[in-house]
Amino acid sequence: MNSPDTRIDPTAESIRAASCADDYDPNSMPVDKARAFIDRFVAPVAETQRLPLRAALGHVLAEDIVSPFDVPLADNSAMDGYALRHAEVDGRDGVTLKVVGTAFAGRTYAGAIGPGECLRIMTGGVVPAGLDCVVPQEHTRPGDGVVTFGAGIRHAQNVRYAGEDMRRDAVVLRRGQWLRPAETGLLASLGIGEVTVFRRLRVAFFSTGDELVSIGGTLGEGQVYDSNRYTIHGMLTRMGIDLIDMGVVRDDPATLEAQFAQAARAADVVITSGGVSVGEADFIKQMLERLGEVVFWKIAMKPGRPLAYGKIGGAHFFGLPGNPVSVMVTFYQFVREPLWKMMGRDPLPLLPVFKATCTTALKKAPGRTEFQRGVLSASADGGWQVRPTGEQGSGILSSMVQANCFIVMPEAQGNVAPGALVEVQMLEGLI
Ligand code: AMP
Ligand code: MG
């Protein structure tokens, strides 16, 4: 465990002071303003670690990577064929050259190649200095120790030049880069077997509510299984985060306080679901005010109105609403980017957002941002069309299963007529 102030930027301003200084209404907080507020307090973790390449997959690079040599190292052939001097065939059809030897993949042909001569070469074979194009073998007529070429040969064709992928001493990956298979492959192509990455982020989470039953228990009337534990687990796991799953915590002040304190000691970030809505917030509010600095908002959005954000000890705290759809929507809109930022990712991944034709009418009241669950598909005219999944209640988790996108309706927007363009945010880009 780390001491709190090495985990999170210790210079950050007071959340409570900032929330008082800002000219917003905590009972109707615009989505963008809440996101900008949280962003001010979030910084990358300080600690880094050296990891072997395979283990580094899914981590964020904490150093710039400079290419130690040209990639490829030498000019080489992109085809199986013949390497020659372009000037010898220049536009003419039926030129015959003598074949003096062969360069296999990764090999250099040691001999000299004089006028009237060419070299048989395999893909990856080194193109000797002086030769400047490769003609694929299927465009030639081989003879006895000679080969005849057709017309239309271009200078430099099928030659892969030294350094055309990466130049020696060039920065080829930057600090902040999330390491995907392409990046680990590229590092391997430079012979780099170990890199410095930001350490993994630790997130503790629990569900609150007396009505919740864990899987394995039997549901009584009015009780529900704790599904948020699984959606939050899934969303965090897919980001490559270390989890501390604290299960269900009863709506009991002493137990909750102990769990909040323990979570904040163990993790960089604490996420809870439930307990921040109007009826429940009061005692939690008082408790969190004792434990740290937390602001409680009603976000001008649907679903997912209540949201709490703050610091408990050195840990960031996100108090998400309890409704299962609200949990996912608020996680994606308010938690995901701060987590990436704490993980060191720079630039932050953009959410693919684009316009699509809405095939049905949508009811929408101005004054709040709505995230309806939608199904996006190709339309007959070659564009994209979207329809809502159906019932949009914040407890209808099956809407998240059916959806492949959010239909995002900005604050000022009113009802949507069939055929109008709406903004769409892909779920695939979120996870
Ligand atoms: P709350 O925000 O605590 O008032 O909860 C709002 C609604 O979400 C209630 O109907 C809860 O039963 C439901 N809910 C809260 N937590 C969970 C959970 N972990 N899993 C499933 N439903 C939940
Ligand atoms: Mg509750």
CSV table of N, CA, C and O and ligand atoms in Angstrom, one decimal, residues 208-212 251 273-277 280 322, ligand 2:
chain,number,residue,atom,x,y,z
A,208,THR,N,-24.2,-0.8,-2.5
A,208,THR,CA,-24.9,-0.5,-1.3
A,208,THR,C,-26.4,-0.8,-1.5
A,208,THR,O,-27.0,-0.6,-2.5
A,209,GLY,N,-27.1,-1.3,-0.4
A,209,GLY,CA,-28.5,-1.5,-0.5
A,209,GLY,C,-29.0,-2.7,0.3
A,209,GLY,O,-28.4,-3.8,0.2
A,210,ASP,N,-29.9,-2.4,1.2
A,210,ASP,CA,-30.5,-3.5,2.0
A,210,ASP,C,-31.3,-4.5,1.2
A,210,ASP,O,-31.5,-5.7,1.6
A,211,GLU,N,-31.7,-4.1,0.0
A,211,GLU,CA,-32.5,-5.0,-0.8
A,211,GLU,C,-31.7,-5.9,-1.7
A,211,GLU,O,-32.2,-6.7,-2.4
A,212,LEU,N,-30.4,-5.8,-1.6
A,212,LEU,CA,-29.5,-6.6,-2.5
A,212,LEU,C,-29.2,-7.9,-2.0
A,212,LEU,O,-28.9,-8.1,-0.8
A,251,ASP,N,-27.1,-0.8,4.1
A,251,ASP,CA,-27.3,0.6,4.4
A,251,ASP,C,-27.2,0.9,5.9
A,251,ASP,O,-28.2,1.4,6.5
A,273,SER,N,-22.1,1.9,-5.9
A,273,SER,CA,-23.4,2.1,-6.5
A,273,SER,C,-24.5,2.2,-5.5
A,273,SER,O,-24.4,1.4,-4.5
A,274,GLY,N,-25.4,3.0,-5.8
A,274,GLY,CA,-26.6,3.1,-4.8
A,274,GLY,C,-26.2,4.1,-3.7
A,274,GLY,O,-25.1,4.4,-3.5
A,275,GLY,N,-27.3,4.5,-3.0
A,275,GLY,CA,-27.1,5.3,-1.8
A,275,GLY,C,-26.8,6.8,-2.0
A,275,GLY,O,-26.6,7.5,-1.0
A,276,VAL,N,-26.8,7.3,-3.3
A,276,VAL,CA,-26.6,8.7,-3.5
A,276,VAL,C,-27.8,9.4,-3.9
A,276,VAL,O,-27.8,10.6,-4.2
A,277,SER,N,-29.0,8.7,-4.0
A,277,SER,CA,-30.2,9.3,-4.4
A,277,SER,C,-30.8,10.1,-3.2
A,277,SER,O,-30.3,9.9,-2.1
A,280,GLU,N,-31.6,8.6,0.3
A,280,GLU,CA,-30.5,8.0,1.0
A,280,GLU,C,-29.3,8.9,1.3
A,280,GLU,O,-28.5,8.5,2.1
A,322,GLY,N,-27.8,3.8,-8.1
A,322,GLY,CA,-28.0,2.4,-8.0
A,322,GLY,C,-28.6,1.7,-9.2
A,322,GLY,O,-28.3,0.5,-9.4
B,2,MG,MG,-30.0,2.1,-2.2
